[in-house]
Short mmCIF file of C-alpha atoms and ligand atoms in Angstrom, two decimals:
data_model
loop_
_atom_site.label_atom_id
_atom_site.label_comp_id
_atom_site.label_asym_id
_atom_site.label_seq_id
_atom_site.Cartn_x
_atom_site.Cartn_y
_atom_site.Cartn_z
CA UNK A 1 -102.08 24.14 -85.66
CA UNK A 2 -103.53 27.05 -83.70
CA UNK A 3 -100.82 28.66 -81.57
CA UNK A 4 -100.92 28.11 -77.83
CA UNK A 5 -99.81 30.61 -75.23
CA UNK A 6 -98.44 30.30 -71.72
CA UNK A 7 -101.03 31.25 -69.13
CA UNK A 8 -99.13 30.36 -65.95
CA UNK A 9 -96.00 28.69 -64.65
CA UNK A 10 -95.82 27.10 -61.25
CA UNK A 11 -92.84 25.57 -59.41
CA UNK A 12 -92.49 23.41 -56.33
CA UNK A 13 -89.69 21.87 -54.29
CA UNK A 14 -89.40 18.08 -54.67
CA UNK A 15 -86.64 15.55 -53.85
CA UNK A 16 -84.09 14.09 -56.25
CA UNK A 17 -82.73 10.53 -56.18
CA UNK A 18 -80.28 11.42 -53.41
CA UNK A 19 -83.05 12.85 -51.25
CA UNK A 20 -81.91 16.43 -51.89
CA UNK A 21 -84.33 19.17 -52.92
CA UNK A 22 -84.72 20.06 -56.58
CA UNK A 23 -87.14 22.08 -58.70
CA UNK A 24 -90.26 20.79 -60.45
CA UNK A 25 -92.05 23.14 -62.84
CA UNK A 26 -95.50 22.92 -64.41
CA UNK A 27 -96.62 25.03 -67.33
CA UNK A 28 -100.27 25.71 -68.12
CA UNK A 29 -101.36 26.90 -71.59
CA UNK A 30 -104.37 28.96 -72.59
CA UNK A 31 -105.86 25.95 -74.41
CA UNK A 32 -105.90 23.93 -71.18
CA UNK A 33 -102.87 21.79 -72.08
CA UNK A 34 -100.18 21.49 -69.44
CA UNK A 35 -96.83 19.84 -68.71
CA UNK A 36 -94.43 19.07 -65.87
CA UNK A 37 -90.62 18.80 -65.78
CA UNK A 38 -88.05 18.17 -63.05
CA UNK A 39 -84.43 19.30 -62.85
CA UNK A 40 -81.46 16.98 -62.14
CA UNK A 41 -78.41 17.82 -60.01
CA UNK A 42 -74.69 16.89 -60.24
CA UNK A 43 -72.11 16.12 -57.56
CA UNK A 44 -68.76 16.15 -59.40
CA UNK A 45 -69.42 19.48 -61.04
CA UNK A 46 -67.15 21.44 -63.39
CA UNK A 47 -65.85 24.83 -62.23
CA UNK A 48 -67.72 26.73 -64.97
CA UNK A 49 -71.13 25.09 -64.75
CA UNK A 50 -74.26 27.23 -64.52
CA UNK A 51 -75.18 27.78 -60.87
CA UNK A 52 -77.83 25.79 -59.04
CA UNK A 53 -79.51 28.21 -56.66
CA UNK A 54 -79.62 26.78 -53.10
CA UNK A 55 -81.19 28.54 -50.12
CA UNK A 56 -78.20 28.05 -47.77
CA UNK A 57 -80.72 28.06 -44.92
CA UNK A 58 -79.06 25.60 -42.55
CA UNK A 59 -82.39 24.93 -40.83
CA UNK A 60 -83.68 23.18 -43.94
CA UNK A 61 -82.07 20.26 -45.79
CA UNK A 62 -78.59 21.28 -44.58
CA UNK A 63 -78.82 24.44 -46.67
CA UNK A 64 -79.79 22.60 -49.87
CA UNK A 65 -83.39 23.86 -50.08
CA UNK A 66 -84.51 25.42 -53.37
CA UNK A 67 -87.35 27.65 -52.15
CA UNK A 68 -85.67 30.75 -53.58
CA UNK A 69 -85.43 29.13 -57.03
CA UNK A 70 -89.08 28.09 -56.71
CA UNK A 71 -90.03 31.67 -55.77
CA UNK A 72 -88.05 32.99 -58.76
CA UNK A 73 -90.17 30.82 -61.06
CA UNK A 74 -93.48 31.71 -59.42
CA UNK A 75 -92.88 35.40 -58.83
CA UNK A 76 -90.53 36.45 -61.64
CA UNK A 77 -90.58 33.99 -64.55
CA UNK A 78 -94.31 33.23 -64.54
CA UNK A 79 -95.43 36.87 -64.97
CA UNK A 80 -92.57 37.54 -67.39
CA UNK A 81 -93.48 34.67 -69.72
CA UNK A 82 -97.29 34.76 -69.53
CA UNK A 83 -98.71 35.31 -73.00
CA UNK A 84 -95.64 33.95 -74.87
CA UNK A 85 -96.31 31.55 -77.75
CA UNK A 86 -95.12 28.27 -76.19
CA UNK A 87 -93.45 27.11 -79.42
CA UNK A 88 -90.95 29.98 -79.25
CA UNK A 89 -88.43 27.99 -77.21
CA UNK A 90 -85.36 30.05 -78.11
CA UNK A 91 -87.09 33.35 -77.46
CA UNK A 92 -88.44 32.13 -74.12
CA UNK A 93 -85.00 30.82 -73.08
CA UNK A 94 -83.32 34.06 -74.17
CA UNK A 95 -85.88 36.14 -72.25
CA UNK A 96 -85.02 34.23 -69.07
CA UNK A 97 -81.28 34.56 -69.74
CA UNK A 98 -81.71 38.32 -70.19
CA UNK A 99 -83.72 38.74 -66.99
CA UNK A 100 -81.12 36.73 -65.08
CA UNK A 101 -78.38 38.96 -66.46
CA UNK A 102 -75.39 36.86 -65.35
CA UNK A 103 -73.07 34.60 -67.37
CA UNK A 104 -73.71 31.60 -65.12
CA UNK A 105 -77.42 32.06 -64.30
CA UNK A 106 -76.58 32.65 -60.65
CA UNK A 107 -79.23 35.32 -60.21
CA UNK A 108 -82.42 33.34 -60.89
CA UNK A 109 -80.66 29.96 -60.68
CA UNK A 110 -80.02 27.49 -63.49
CA UNK A 111 -82.36 25.09 -61.67
CA UNK A 112 -85.23 27.61 -61.92
CA UNK A 113 -84.48 28.49 -65.56
CA UNK A 114 -83.96 24.91 -66.77
CA UNK A 115 -87.15 23.72 -65.07
CA UNK A 116 -89.14 26.29 -67.01
CA UNK A 117 -87.23 25.64 -70.23
CA UNK A 118 -87.90 21.87 -70.09
CA UNK A 119 -91.56 22.28 -69.09
CA UNK A 120 -92.07 24.78 -71.93
CA UNK A 121 -90.62 22.32 -74.47
CA UNK A 122 -92.85 19.55 -73.18
CA UNK A 123 -95.96 21.78 -73.16
CA UNK A 124 -95.25 22.80 -76.75
CA UNK A 125 -94.90 19.13 -77.73
CA UNK A 126 -98.18 18.32 -76.00
CA UNK A 127 -99.90 21.25 -77.71
CA UNK A 128 -98.61 20.05 -81.09
CA UNK A 129 -99.77 16.52 -80.35
CA UNK A 130 -96.26 15.25 -80.95
CA UNK A 131 -94.05 13.06 -78.78
CA UNK A 132 -91.29 15.20 -77.26
CA UNK A 133 -88.50 13.51 -79.30
CA UNK A 134 -90.31 14.40 -82.51
CA UNK A 135 -91.16 17.94 -81.47
CA UNK A 136 -87.51 18.62 -80.59
CA UNK A 137 -85.91 16.47 -83.30
CA UNK A 138 -88.26 16.88 -86.24
CA UNK A 139 -90.02 14.38 -88.46
CA UNK A 140 -86.75 12.54 -89.20
CA UNK A 141 -85.95 11.63 -85.58
CA UNK A 142 -85.62 7.85 -85.59
CA UNK A 143 -82.21 6.93 -84.22
CA UNK A 144 -82.46 5.30 -80.81
CA UNK A 145 -79.50 5.90 -78.55
CA UNK A 146 -77.06 3.23 -77.37
CA UNK A 147 -77.30 2.86 -73.57
CA UNK A 148 -73.82 3.27 -72.06
CA UNK A 149 -74.54 1.55 -68.79
CA UNK A 150 -72.53 2.49 -65.73
CA UNK A 151 -71.67 -0.81 -64.03
CA UNK A 152 -68.59 -0.14 -61.87
CA UNK A 153 -67.67 3.01 -59.97
CA UNK A 154 -64.35 4.22 -58.60
CA UNK A 155 -62.76 7.54 -57.67
CA UNK A 156 -64.94 9.78 -55.57
CA UNK A 157 -68.00 7.68 -56.38
CA UNK A 158 -66.64 4.79 -54.32
CA UNK A 159 -64.36 3.63 -51.56
CA UNK A 160 -61.94 1.35 -53.40
CA UNK A 161 -58.55 1.18 -55.16
CA UNK A 162 -59.84 2.45 -58.50
CA UNK A 163 -59.09 5.95 -59.85
CA UNK A 164 -61.49 5.97 -62.82
CA UNK A 165 -64.91 7.23 -61.72
CA UNK A 166 -67.18 5.35 -64.14
CA UNK A 167 -66.87 2.13 -66.12
CA UNK A 168 -69.66 1.71 -68.66
CA UNK A 169 -70.78 -1.24 -70.78
CA UNK A 170 -71.65 -0.19 -74.34
CA UNK A 171 -73.81 -2.64 -76.33
CA UNK A 172 -72.74 -1.31 -79.70
CA UNK A 173 -73.07 -4.64 -81.51
CA UNK A 174 -76.75 -5.18 -80.70
CA UNK A 175 -79.27 -4.98 -83.53
CA UNK A 176 -81.79 -2.82 -81.63
CA UNK A 177 -82.04 -0.77 -78.45
CA UNK A 178 -84.22 -3.41 -76.85
CA UNK A 179 -81.57 -6.05 -77.46
CA UNK A 180 -78.76 -3.71 -76.45
CA UNK A 181 -80.44 -2.99 -73.15
CA UNK A 182 -80.82 -6.73 -72.60
CA UNK A 183 -77.11 -7.35 -73.38
CA UNK A 184 -75.92 -4.88 -70.75
CA UNK A 185 -78.58 -5.67 -68.14
CA UNK A 186 -77.58 -9.35 -68.38
CA UNK A 187 -73.93 -8.38 -68.08
CA UNK A 188 -74.77 -6.32 -64.98
CA UNK A 189 -76.39 -9.37 -63.36
CA UNK A 190 -73.46 -11.64 -64.24
CA UNK A 191 -71.07 -9.03 -62.87
CA UNK A 192 -72.98 -9.11 -59.60
CA UNK A 193 -72.47 -12.89 -59.38
CA UNK A 194 -68.74 -12.54 -60.12
CA UNK A 195 -68.34 -9.88 -57.43
CA UNK A 196 -70.30 -11.97 -54.92
CA UNK A 197 -68.15 -15.01 -55.64
CA UNK A 198 -65.06 -12.90 -54.90
CA UNK A 199 -66.59 -11.79 -51.62
CA UNK A 200 -66.93 -8.19 -52.83
CA UNK A 201 -69.73 -5.72 -52.12
CA UNK A 202 -72.68 -5.55 -54.52
CA UNK A 203 -74.46 -2.54 -53.07
CA UNK A 204 -74.99 0.20 -55.64
CA UNK A 205 -73.97 3.85 -55.81
CA UNK A 206 -75.79 7.02 -56.85
CA UNK A 207 -75.92 6.02 -60.52
CA UNK A 208 -76.87 2.42 -59.81
CA UNK A 209 -73.51 0.78 -60.57
CA UNK A 210 -71.45 -1.36 -58.18
CA UNK A 211 -68.56 0.06 -56.19
CA UNK A 212 -66.66 -3.08 -55.12
CA UNK A 213 -63.31 -2.92 -53.42
CA UNK A 214 -61.34 -3.97 -56.50
CA UNK A 215 -57.57 -3.91 -56.38
CA UNK A 216 -56.88 -1.58 -59.34
CA UNK A 217 -58.20 0.12 -62.47
CA UNK A 218 -57.16 -2.87 -64.54
CA UNK A 219 -58.90 -5.23 -62.15
CA UNK A 220 -62.13 -3.33 -62.93
CA UNK A 221 -61.65 -3.66 -66.68
CA UNK A 222 -60.65 -7.33 -66.48
CA UNK A 223 -63.69 -8.07 -64.34
CA UNK A 224 -65.98 -6.32 -66.83
CA UNK A 225 -64.48 -8.26 -69.76
CA UNK A 226 -65.02 -11.46 -67.76
CA UNK A 227 -68.67 -10.48 -67.09
CA UNK A 228 -69.27 -9.71 -70.78
CA UNK A 229 -67.88 -13.13 -71.76
CA UNK A 230 -69.75 -15.04 -69.08
CA UNK A 231 -72.97 -13.34 -70.17
CA UNK A 232 -72.36 -14.86 -73.60
CA UNK A 233 -71.14 -11.79 -75.49
CA UNK A 234 -67.98 -10.87 -77.36
CA UNK A 235 -66.00 -8.04 -75.75
CA UNK A 236 -65.41 -5.26 -78.27
CA UNK A 237 -67.81 -6.73 -80.79
CA UNK A 238 -71.11 -7.03 -78.92
CA UNK A 239 -70.24 -4.94 -75.89
CA UNK A 240 -67.41 -2.44 -75.53
CA UNK A 241 -66.20 -0.36 -72.58
CA UNK A 242 -66.53 3.41 -71.99
CA UNK A 243 -64.72 5.25 -69.20
CA UNK A 244 -65.19 8.52 -67.34
CA UNK A 245 -61.99 9.34 -65.44
CA UNK A 246 -63.47 12.55 -63.96
CA UNK A 247 -59.75 13.41 -63.76
CA UNK A 248 -60.41 16.61 -61.79
CA UNK A 249 -60.77 14.31 -58.80
CA UNK A 250 -57.16 13.07 -58.99
CA UNK A 251 -55.51 16.19 -60.40
CA UNK A 252 -52.94 17.86 -58.17
CA UNK A 253 -52.94 21.32 -59.75
CA UNK A 254 -55.23 21.22 -62.83
CA UNK A 255 -52.17 21.99 -64.98
CA UNK A 256 -50.92 18.54 -65.80
CA UNK A 257 -49.93 16.96 -62.47
CA UNK A 258 -51.89 13.98 -61.23
CA UNK A 259 -51.87 11.66 -58.26
CA UNK A 260 -53.50 8.30 -58.89
CA UNK A 261 -53.98 8.00 -55.19
CA UNK A 262 -56.65 5.34 -55.05
CA UNK A 263 -54.85 2.70 -57.11
CA UNK A 264 -51.50 3.60 -55.59
CA UNK A 265 -49.99 4.29 -59.04
CA UNK A 266 -48.98 7.61 -57.50
CA UNK A 267 -47.89 10.98 -58.88
CA UNK A 268 -47.45 11.45 -62.59
CA UNK A 269 -47.51 14.12 -65.31
CA UNK A 270 -49.98 14.26 -68.21
CA UNK A 271 -47.61 12.48 -70.57
CA UNK A 272 -47.24 9.48 -68.23
CA UNK A 273 -51.00 9.35 -67.68
CA UNK A 274 -51.53 9.43 -71.45
CA UNK A 275 -49.00 6.62 -71.96
CA UNK A 276 -50.78 4.56 -69.28
CA UNK A 277 -54.17 5.29 -70.89
CA UNK A 278 -52.80 4.25 -74.29
CA UNK A 279 -51.67 0.92 -72.90
CA UNK A 280 -55.21 0.29 -71.62
CA UNK A 281 -56.79 1.23 -74.96
CA UNK A 282 -54.47 -1.34 -76.58
CA UNK A 283 -55.38 -4.01 -74.05
CA UNK A 284 -59.12 -3.52 -73.42
CA UNK A 285 -62.07 -2.89 -75.77
CA UNK A 286 -62.40 0.82 -74.91
CA UNK A 287 -64.40 2.95 -77.38
CA UNK A 288 -65.01 6.16 -75.44
CA UNK A 289 -63.09 8.03 -72.75
CA UNK A 290 -64.56 11.00 -70.92
CA UNK A 291 -62.48 13.55 -68.98
CA UNK A 292 -59.22 11.59 -69.21
CA UNK A 293 -57.44 14.74 -68.03
CA UNK A 294 -58.48 17.57 -65.70
CA UNK A 295 -60.52 20.56 -66.85
CA UNK A 296 -57.58 22.98 -66.71
CA UNK A 297 -55.18 20.69 -68.55
CA UNK A 298 -55.97 21.71 -72.14
CA UNK A 299 -52.45 20.77 -73.33
CA UNK A 300 -52.86 17.31 -71.84
CA UNK A 301 -56.29 16.94 -73.41
CA UNK A 302 -54.87 17.91 -76.81
CA UNK A 303 -51.97 15.45 -76.48
CA UNK A 304 -54.39 12.68 -75.43
CA UNK A 305 -56.59 13.38 -78.46
CA UNK A 306 -53.58 13.42 -80.79
CA UNK A 307 -52.52 10.06 -79.43
CA UNK A 308 -55.91 8.31 -79.23
CA UNK A 309 -58.51 10.45 -81.00
CA UNK A 310 -58.40 8.39 -84.18
CA UNK A 311 -59.23 5.22 -82.23
CA UNK A 312 -61.72 6.32 -79.58
CA UNK A 313 -64.22 9.05 -78.76
CA UNK A 314 -62.56 11.59 -76.45
CA UNK A 315 -65.29 13.40 -74.51
CA UNK A 316 -64.97 16.66 -72.60
CA UNK A 317 -67.32 17.05 -69.63
CA UNK A 318 -65.94 19.34 -66.90
CA UNK A 319 -63.68 21.06 -69.45
CA UNK A 320 -66.60 22.24 -71.66
CA UNK A 321 -69.61 22.17 -69.29
CA UNK A 322 -72.03 22.08 -72.28
CA UNK A 323 -71.07 25.70 -72.94
CA UNK A 324 -70.53 26.74 -76.59
CA UNK A 325 -67.91 29.26 -75.48
CA UNK A 326 -65.64 26.42 -74.28
CA UNK A 327 -66.71 23.88 -76.92
CA UNK A 328 -65.77 26.40 -79.65
CA UNK A 329 -62.30 26.84 -78.12
CA UNK A 330 -62.02 23.08 -77.80
CA UNK A 331 -62.82 22.60 -81.48
CA UNK A 332 -60.34 25.29 -82.52
CA UNK A 333 -57.58 23.79 -80.39
CA UNK A 334 -58.37 20.14 -81.13
CA UNK A 335 -58.50 19.15 -77.47
CA UNK A 336 -61.16 16.43 -77.86
CA UNK A 337 -63.49 15.03 -80.50
CA UNK A 338 -66.73 14.98 -78.51
CA UNK A 339 -68.56 16.92 -75.79
CA UNK A 340 -70.71 15.68 -72.95
CA UNK A 341 -74.17 17.27 -73.00
CA UNK A 342 -75.82 17.85 -69.61
CA UNK A 343 -78.78 20.21 -69.76
CA UNK A 344 -78.32 21.61 -66.27
CA UNK A 345 -74.65 22.45 -66.89
CA UNK A 346 -75.79 25.23 -69.23
CA UNK A 347 -79.36 25.73 -68.03
CA UNK A 348 -81.69 25.89 -71.04
CA UNK A 349 -82.95 23.48 -73.68
CA UNK A 350 -82.10 25.78 -76.58
CA UNK A 351 -78.50 26.35 -75.44
CA UNK A 352 -78.09 22.57 -75.08
CA UNK A 353 -79.34 22.14 -78.65
CA UNK A 354 -76.88 24.82 -79.77
CA UNK A 355 -74.02 22.92 -78.09
CA UNK A 356 -75.06 19.77 -79.96
CA UNK A 357 -75.25 21.67 -83.24
CA UNK A 358 -71.79 23.12 -82.75
CA UNK A 359 -70.36 19.63 -82.19
CA UNK A 360 -72.14 18.25 -85.23
CA UNK A 361 -70.98 21.09 -87.50
CA UNK A 362 -67.38 20.46 -86.46
CA UNK A 363 -67.62 16.73 -87.14
CA UNK A 364 -67.50 16.04 -83.41
CA UNK A 365 -69.66 13.55 -81.58
CA UNK A 366 -71.64 14.37 -78.44
CA UNK A 367 -72.61 12.21 -75.53
CA UNK A 368 -75.94 12.93 -73.81
CA UNK A 369 -75.84 12.51 -70.03
CA UNK A 370 -77.91 12.28 -66.86
CA UNK A 371 -76.61 13.68 -63.54
CA UNK A 372 -75.74 11.69 -60.44
CA UNK A 373 -78.80 13.29 -58.78
CA UNK A 374 -81.81 12.52 -60.98
CA UNK A 375 -85.60 12.42 -60.87
CA UNK A 376 -88.22 10.17 -62.47
CA UNK A 377 -88.50 12.66 -65.36
CA UNK A 378 -87.67 11.00 -68.70
CA UNK A 379 -86.99 14.22 -70.66
CA UNK A 380 -83.42 13.04 -71.30
CA UNK A 381 -84.51 9.98 -73.29
CA UNK A 382 -86.58 12.04 -75.73
CA UNK A 383 -83.85 14.66 -75.91
CA UNK A 384 -81.25 12.04 -76.82
CA UNK A 385 -83.35 10.65 -79.68
CA UNK A 386 -84.17 14.18 -80.88
CA UNK A 387 -80.47 15.07 -80.99
CA UNK A 388 -79.60 12.01 -83.09
CA UNK A 389 -76.32 11.51 -81.23
CA UNK A 390 -76.59 7.77 -81.00
CA UNK A 391 -75.44 7.21 -77.41
CA UNK A 392 -76.31 8.34 -73.89
CA UNK A 393 -75.43 7.52 -70.31
CA UNK A 394 -78.22 7.13 -67.80
CA UNK A 395 -76.72 4.91 -65.13
CA UNK A 396 -77.16 1.26 -64.45
CA UNK A 397 -79.74 -1.50 -64.56
CA UNK A 398 -80.91 -0.53 -61.09
CA UNK A 399 -82.55 2.50 -59.45
CA UNK A 400 -85.81 3.58 -61.07
CA UNK A 401 -84.72 7.15 -61.81
CA UNK A 402 -82.10 5.61 -64.19
CA UNK A 403 -84.33 2.82 -65.55
CA UNK A 404 -87.13 5.34 -66.27
CA UNK A 405 -85.04 6.82 -69.10
CA UNK A 406 -84.19 3.39 -70.53
CA UNK A 407 -87.85 2.37 -70.33
CA UNK A 408 -88.87 5.53 -72.17
CA UNK A 409 -86.37 4.65 -74.91
CA UNK A 410 -87.98 1.20 -75.19
CA UNK A 411 -91.31 2.96 -75.65
CA UNK A 412 -89.94 5.31 -78.33
CA UNK A 413 -88.36 2.39 -80.20
CA UNK A 414 -91.64 0.50 -80.14
CA UNK A 415 -93.54 3.56 -81.33
CA UNK A 416 -91.14 4.04 -84.26
CA UNK A 417 -91.40 0.38 -85.23
CA UNK A 418 -89.39 -0.80 -88.22
CA UNK A 419 -87.89 2.59 -89.06
CA UNK A 420 -86.04 2.87 -85.73
CA UNK A 421 -82.27 2.87 -86.17
CA UNK A 422 -79.57 1.74 -83.76
CA UNK A 423 -75.86 2.08 -84.48
CA UNK A 424 -72.68 3.38 -82.88
P1 PGA B 501 -72.18 14.30 -61.79
O1 PGA B 501 -71.30 13.08 -62.32
O2 PGA B 501 -73.56 14.24 -62.33
O3 PGA B 501 -72.11 14.11 -60.29
O4 PGA B 501 -71.44 15.56 -62.21
C1 PGA B 501 -71.34 12.57 -63.60
C2 PGA B 501 -70.13 12.85 -64.47
O5 PGA B 501 -69.05 13.26 -63.99
O6 PGA B 501 -70.24 12.66 -65.68
ZN1 ZN B 502 -68.05 13.18 -66.35
#
């Protein structure tokens, strides 16, 4: 294929699924091919995440405008990258990292840099006449990811007596993605009926899951098991449970003291929290647990992994922030056996791929993730298939910014036909 070069890059301010500003970037190539990509945004962010540049102009969007990030793309990154061969993703990403000059991309903004990085990848795929998952994942990319569907929310994502932030339904026993998506979407609808019958709220949160006023963490898990059964599936066999504690939100000091304030279980140390977690893993069909301890509690994380790491996937989100510096330390110290991968936590496509590669080389798993603020961009779906990780979280069976990713995965599976694979 004849090489294609960047002729211009253009950004604009759009709104994310929460109605907050975010960055959209379009890339134009010298052969007339173009692409567009939009950047997501988190709410429960880790301390060491790459920095989203916000205008802090209180006259616009309560300070959340991104006009400075947009200007950085249009005035700095566009002239800098004009003429680059669009297939040189790593070089382009590194050139932006160098111009930014900070460890956390606070100068140009991770939102500006990631927008360009994603749009460049998509433009290169378009120029190669390849679907994005194949351009990023190679000719062998054929494993469709299992949709870990967020169906109940607690912690800071709700107003109830539940400490765990996210409860996900994992259709790991389905034969295909299409069937898996059906399993969990049906479960979501049955869950709604169960909640209604109990007189509980069925309005949905930022990620599309319910946030009913359940009485405890165990009430949430029991209700999910009931929904799985009533939908006609076998808990643990057809559909399992994944959790994200987002334990930062109930940590007292980030060093091993917790206060399970929402459920009323009260103050406890890491070892008590681990013992409690272990009792739940024995009782409920849990296969994955994200951020069971706070980001500063590396000893607690290690003890949790020693206790449960041979049974379940222990995922670090806020503790690693998709950054190979922290993932490497995590691997050396055995504090988890998987890392969450969020592109905007690190800020470029090639660094996200590097984080995945580091996990894979260490025999770790990795869990591809959306943010609580999303857009209609489906980049994540292609990225998940390209990375061959086998599972992703993209919210619930409601809210189109979540469904868009699941629908794109349906499309990819159909395109791959009989060679598509689906397994935990
Ligand atoms: P966030 O939440 O996108 O608001 O950070 C998701 C998570 O904690 O995984
Ligand atoms: Zn998380």
